[in-house]
Amino acid sequence: MTLSSAPSRNREVRSFWEQQPCGTDAEAVGDAKPGSAEWYGRIEAARYAREPLVHSIAQFTRWHGHKVLEIGVGSGADHLQFARAGADLWGVDLTDAAVETTRQHLELHGFTPRVQRADAEHLAFEPESFDLVYSFGVIHHAASPEAVVAEIHRVLRPGGRFIGMLYARRSLLAAQYWVAKALLAGRPAQSLRTVLSRHMESPGTKAYTERELRALFHAFSSVRVRQHVTYWDVNHLPRMVRQLVPDRLGWFFEVNAVR
Ligand SMILES: C[S@@+](CC[C@H](N)C(=O)[O-])C[C@H]1O[C@@H](n2cnc3c(N)ncnc32)[C@H](O)[C@@H]1O
């Protein structure tokens, strides 16, 4: 299989993520030497300490022996879990930084990675190639999430599954961004959509309502959507208050859809 190169429409998104692969921030890695076993160990530990729900969403061990494509591998923590589970695994990311970080991450643990740089809006895989396409926190960054979802649908076999996470617009974290970047900045008329597009990670980030997500995945035969409150919504709140925030105000939408 060959993979396409990233076209220019996602150039700004790519340059943002080339600067630092997801999950390699200073809070996660501390003073560990970049690329060392210690550094990768801290990336993995921080990922599942902050986002323990990834395990229940991805259900890595269910994919033993199945053909899996991960879109947007980041620093490769989830990719490593699929490799450990014995999946027949492929990965893509828009950036060289993520591809290299993930390759080294898997090699460190004795796996042979098959990770390539590609824009998920134009995957070069054959139709009906995969049992699972997994993409956690990626599709909302693309210039055209519709194009990415169409590609996911195309490369999944009939009955194959998409599992992933997309951001929720009506959430505590989005509201906090709106207060900081619109209200307190003297621009109360600015919409949540605009604030997130301008200030949430790479330029043009989208966030969804459940209805919008169901429309995005309309071509799938069944779609399960579940909202989760996350570390990012509540980490600055007093511990007692954190427990009180309901999932319907959470930043993550889990999507589980069958082609
Ligand atoms: C927030 S990080 C998530 C990484 C990883 N899935 C995780 O959960 O840690 C977003 C990743 O998506 C990648 N990405 C963004 N747009 C993409 C696209 N159009 N095609 C492929 N990868 C993309 C970025 O390069 C980045 O590595």
XYZ file of N, CA and C in Angstrom, residues 126-230:
315
model
N -6.524 0.716 -0.044
C -7.586 0.152 -0.872
C -8.914 0.216 -0.118
N -10.042 0.271 -0.854
C -11.347 0.208 -0.190
C -11.477 -1.096 0.610
N -12.219 -1.048 1.696
C -12.589 -2.229 2.505
C -11.360 -2.980 3.023
N -10.338 -2.226 3.467
C -9.072 -2.837 3.907
C -9.038 -3.188 5.392
N -9.833 -2.507 6.230
C -9.623 -2.599 7.686
C -10.859 -3.082 8.437
N -10.572 -3.781 9.551
C -11.639 -4.182 10.479
C -11.977 -3.037 11.430
N -10.943 -2.260 11.770
C -11.130 -1.132 12.699
C -10.347 0.061 12.186
N -10.990 1.227 12.189
C -10.254 2.495 12.076
C -10.445 3.208 13.405
N -9.324 3.587 14.000
C -9.321 4.236 15.315
C -8.712 5.618 15.164
N -9.356 6.627 15.746
C -8.809 7.983 15.628
C -9.260 8.802 16.824
N -8.330 9.066 17.727
C -8.670 9.704 19.003
C -8.191 11.164 18.980
N -9.164 12.079 18.923
C -8.816 13.496 19.024
C -8.141 14.058 17.789
N -8.578 13.655 16.614
C -7.881 14.017 15.374
C -8.809 14.654 14.330
N -9.963 14.009 14.089
C -10.819 14.387 12.954
C -11.241 15.856 13.030
N -11.481 16.359 14.252
C -11.922 17.758 14.411
C -10.829 18.758 14.049
N -9.584 18.290 13.855
C -8.508 19.204 13.458
C -8.408 19.352 11.942
N -9.013 18.450 11.202
C -8.870 18.477 9.738
C -9.662 19.640 9.143
N -9.169 20.165 8.032
C -9.909 21.219 7.323
C -11.282 20.692 6.914
N -11.333 19.426 6.515
C -12.626 18.828 6.159
C -12.834 17.515 6.910
N -13.427 17.582 8.103
C -13.758 16.334 8.808
C -14.648 15.429 7.967
N -15.506 16.043 7.121
C -16.394 15.232 6.260
C -15.561 14.355 5.322
N -14.474 14.924 4.790
C -13.613 14.153 3.879
C -12.916 13.024 4.636
N -12.494 13.283 5.875
C -11.830 12.232 6.666
C -12.817 11.098 6.954
N -14.026 11.452 7.357
C -15.015 10.408 7.692
C -15.379 9.607 6.438
N -15.444 10.277 5.288
C -15.724 9.553 4.030
C -14.595 8.562 3.738
N -13.362 8.952 4.009
C -12.231 8.051 3.788
C -12.258 6.877 4.770
N -12.614 7.153 6.010
C -12.720 6.075 7.011
C -13.765 5.061 6.538
N -14.906 5.569 6.097
C -15.986 4.691 5.612
C -15.494 3.854 4.431
N -14.750 4.487 3.533
C -14.267 3.793 2.319
C -13.290 2.669 2.672
N -12.376 2.903 3.614
C -11.339 1.886 3.880
C -11.798 0.809 4.872
N -12.951 1.005 5.508
C -13.475 -0.039 6.404
C -14.183 -1.114 5.590
N -14.030 -2.360 6.010
C -14.798 -3.424 5.355
C -16.265 -3.313 5.818
N -17.205 -3.851 5.042
C -18.593 -3.845 5.511
C -18.667 -4.545 6.876
N -19.307 -3.943 7.830
C -19.353 -4.499 9.190
C -18.163 -4.076 10.041
N -17.184 -3.423 9.419
C -16.031 -2.916 10.173
C -16.443 -1.745 11.055
N -15.550 -1.393 11.985
C -15.941 -0.444 13.020
C -15.022 0.773 13.061
N -15.609 1.918 13.315
C -14.819 3.107 13.648
C -14.964 3.355 15.136
N -13.822 3.576 15.816
C -13.849 3.992 17.217
C -13.004 5.252 17.331
N -13.551 6.259 18.002
C -12.755 7.477 18.127
C -13.330 8.467 19.105
N -12.679 9.619 19.141
C -13.100 10.715 20.012
C -13.043 12.018 19.233
N -14.142 12.789 19.371
C -14.181 14.146 18.817
C -14.642 15.095 19.926
N -14.273 16.346 19.809
C -14.575 17.320 20.861
C -16.045 17.719 20.883
N -16.528 18.023 22.107
C -17.910 18.439 22.340
C -17.966 19.951 22.567
N -18.786 20.639 21.759
C -18.819 22.106 21.858
C -19.518 22.570 23.145
N -20.618 21.884 23.517
C -21.352 22.295 24.735
C -20.744 21.579 25.927
N -19.579 22.071 26.339
C -18.836 21.404 27.406
C -18.227 22.447 28.333
N -17.805 21.956 29.496
C -17.228 22.860 30.493
C -15.935 23.482 29.964
N -15.111 22.694 29.320
C -13.844 23.236 28.816
C -14.096 24.312 27.752
N -15.033 24.046 26.831
C -15.333 25.036 25.795
C -15.854 26.324 26.443
N -16.697 26.183 27.465
C -17.242 27.367 28.152
C -16.114 28.164 28.813
N -15.145 27.459 29.398
C -14.016 28.145 30.035
C -13.202 28.924 28.993
N -13.017 28.327 27.824
C -12.309 29.029 26.748
C -13.077 30.278 26.325
N -14.409 30.150 26.244
C -15.227 31.292 25.820
C -15.118 32.434 26.842
N -15.154 32.100 28.114
C -15.026 33.139 29.153
C -13.672 33.842 29.024
N -12.605 33.049 28.877
C -11.258 33.624 28.839
C -10.985 34.384 27.541
N -11.391 33.807 26.410
C -10.968 34.360 25.116
C -11.998 35.280 24.468
N -13.251 35.238 24.934
C -14.282 36.117 24.359
C -14.761 37.112 25.422
N -15.391 36.595 26.477
C -15.995 37.490 27.483
C -14.955 38.406 28.121
N -13.917 37.836 28.704
C -12.923 38.655 29.413
C -12.026 39.434 28.451
N -12.053 39.056 27.181
C -11.267 39.793 26.172
C -12.112 40.893 25.524
N -13.337 41.118 26.069
C -14.186 42.202 25.570
C -14.876 41.872 24.249
N -15.015 40.553 23.944
C -15.686 40.164 22.697
C -16.798 39.155 22.990
N -17.790 39.565 23.802
C -18.807 38.593 24.237
C -19.671 38.069 23.098
N -19.670 38.777 21.944
C -20.503 38.310 20.826
C -19.832 37.167 20.065
N -18.569 36.914 20.356
C -17.868 35.854 19.622
C -18.423 34.476 20.021
N -18.696 33.664 19.038
C -19.336 32.369 19.321
C -18.322 31.358 19.864
N -18.874 30.335 20.504
C -18.042 29.212 20.976
C -17.263 28.614 19.817
N -17.955 28.465 18.687
C -17.352 27.897 17.479
C -16.100 28.694 17.073
N -16.240 30.015 17.060
C -15.127 30.880 16.639
C -13.983 30.815 17.640
N -14.324 30.861 18.926
C -13.284 30.811 19.966
C -12.472 29.528 19.842
N -13.161 28.401 19.665
C -12.443 27.118 19.584
C -11.620 27.047 18.299
N -12.170 27.569 17.225
C -11.452 27.546 15.954
C -10.161 28.373 16.042
N -10.217 29.489 16.790
C -9.034 30.366 16.869
C -8.046 29.982 17.958
N -8.547 29.370 19.043
C -7.672 29.222 20.222
C -7.428 27.797 20.696
N -8.179 26.837 20.200
C -8.013 25.464 20.698
C -7.009 24.713 19.807
N -5.809 24.569 20.264
C -4.773 23.803 19.563
C -4.577 24.337 18.134
N -4.559 23.458 17.120
C -4.243 23.925 15.763
C -5.377 24.818 15.219
N -5.042 25.704 14.240
C -6.059 26.602 13.697
C -7.211 25.835 13.057
N -8.455 26.310 13.340
C -9.623 25.718 12.683
C -10.228 24.530 13.397
N -9.840 24.297 14.663
C -10.401 23.149 15.407
C -11.922 23.283 15.531
N -12.611 22.153 15.284
C -14.072 22.118 15.407
C -14.467 21.373 16.667
N -15.691 21.620 17.130
C -16.261 20.836 18.234
C -17.747 20.704 17.944
N -18.351 19.624 18.409
C -19.649 19.203 17.892
C -20.724 19.098 18.965
N -21.980 19.118 18.492
C -23.093 18.649 19.313
C -23.338 17.192 18.910
N -24.127 16.477 19.712
C -24.389 15.078 19.361
C -25.086 14.980 18.003
N -26.028 15.892 17.769
C -26.765 15.865 16.489
C -25.804 16.067 15.303
N -24.875 16.996 15.454
C -23.914 17.248 14.369
C -23.015 16.029 14.122
N -22.648 15.358 15.220
C -21.808 14.167 15.065
C -22.549 13.067 14.326
N -23.817 12.891 14.687
C -24.618 11.854 14.007
C -24.743 12.181 12.519
N -24.862 13.472 12.198
C -24.922 13.870 10.779
C -23.585 13.569 10.096
N -22.477 13.825 10.807
C -21.145 13.588 10.229
C -20.948 12.103 9.883
N -21.503 11.227 10.733
C -21.320 9.773 10.541
C -22.571 9.131 9.913
N -23.345 9.908 9.154
C -24.641 9.420 8.663
C -24.520 8.194 7.761
N -23.364 8.030 7.106
C -23.236 6.913 6.155
C -23.065 5.563 6.860
N -22.818 5.569 8.162
C -22.593 4.317 8.896
C -23.934 3.683 9.267
N -23.938 2.337 9.376
C -25.221 1.666 9.619
C -25.666 1.814 11.063
N -24.704 1.916 12.011
C -25.105 2.223 13.381
C -24.038 3.113 14.013
N -24.495 4.048 14.834
C -23.586 5.013 15.450
C -23.960 5.166 16.920
N -22.984 4.914 17.799
C -23.187 5.131 19.236
C -22.327 6.330 19.635
N -22.954 7.287 20.329
C -22.234 8.501 20.743
C -22.404 8.642 22.246
N -21.288 8.875 22.937
C -21.367 9.006 24.393
C -20.440 10.131 24.853
N -20.981 11.053 25.651
C -20.185 12.200 26.102
C -19.518 11.858 27.436
N -18.262 12.317 27.602
C -17.512 12.023 28.829
C -16.909 13.297 29.399
N -17.077 13.493 30.701
C -16.346 14.571 31.370
C -14.892 14.126 31.499
N -13.959 15.079 31.332
C -12.542 14.709 31.254
C -11.697 15.520 32.231
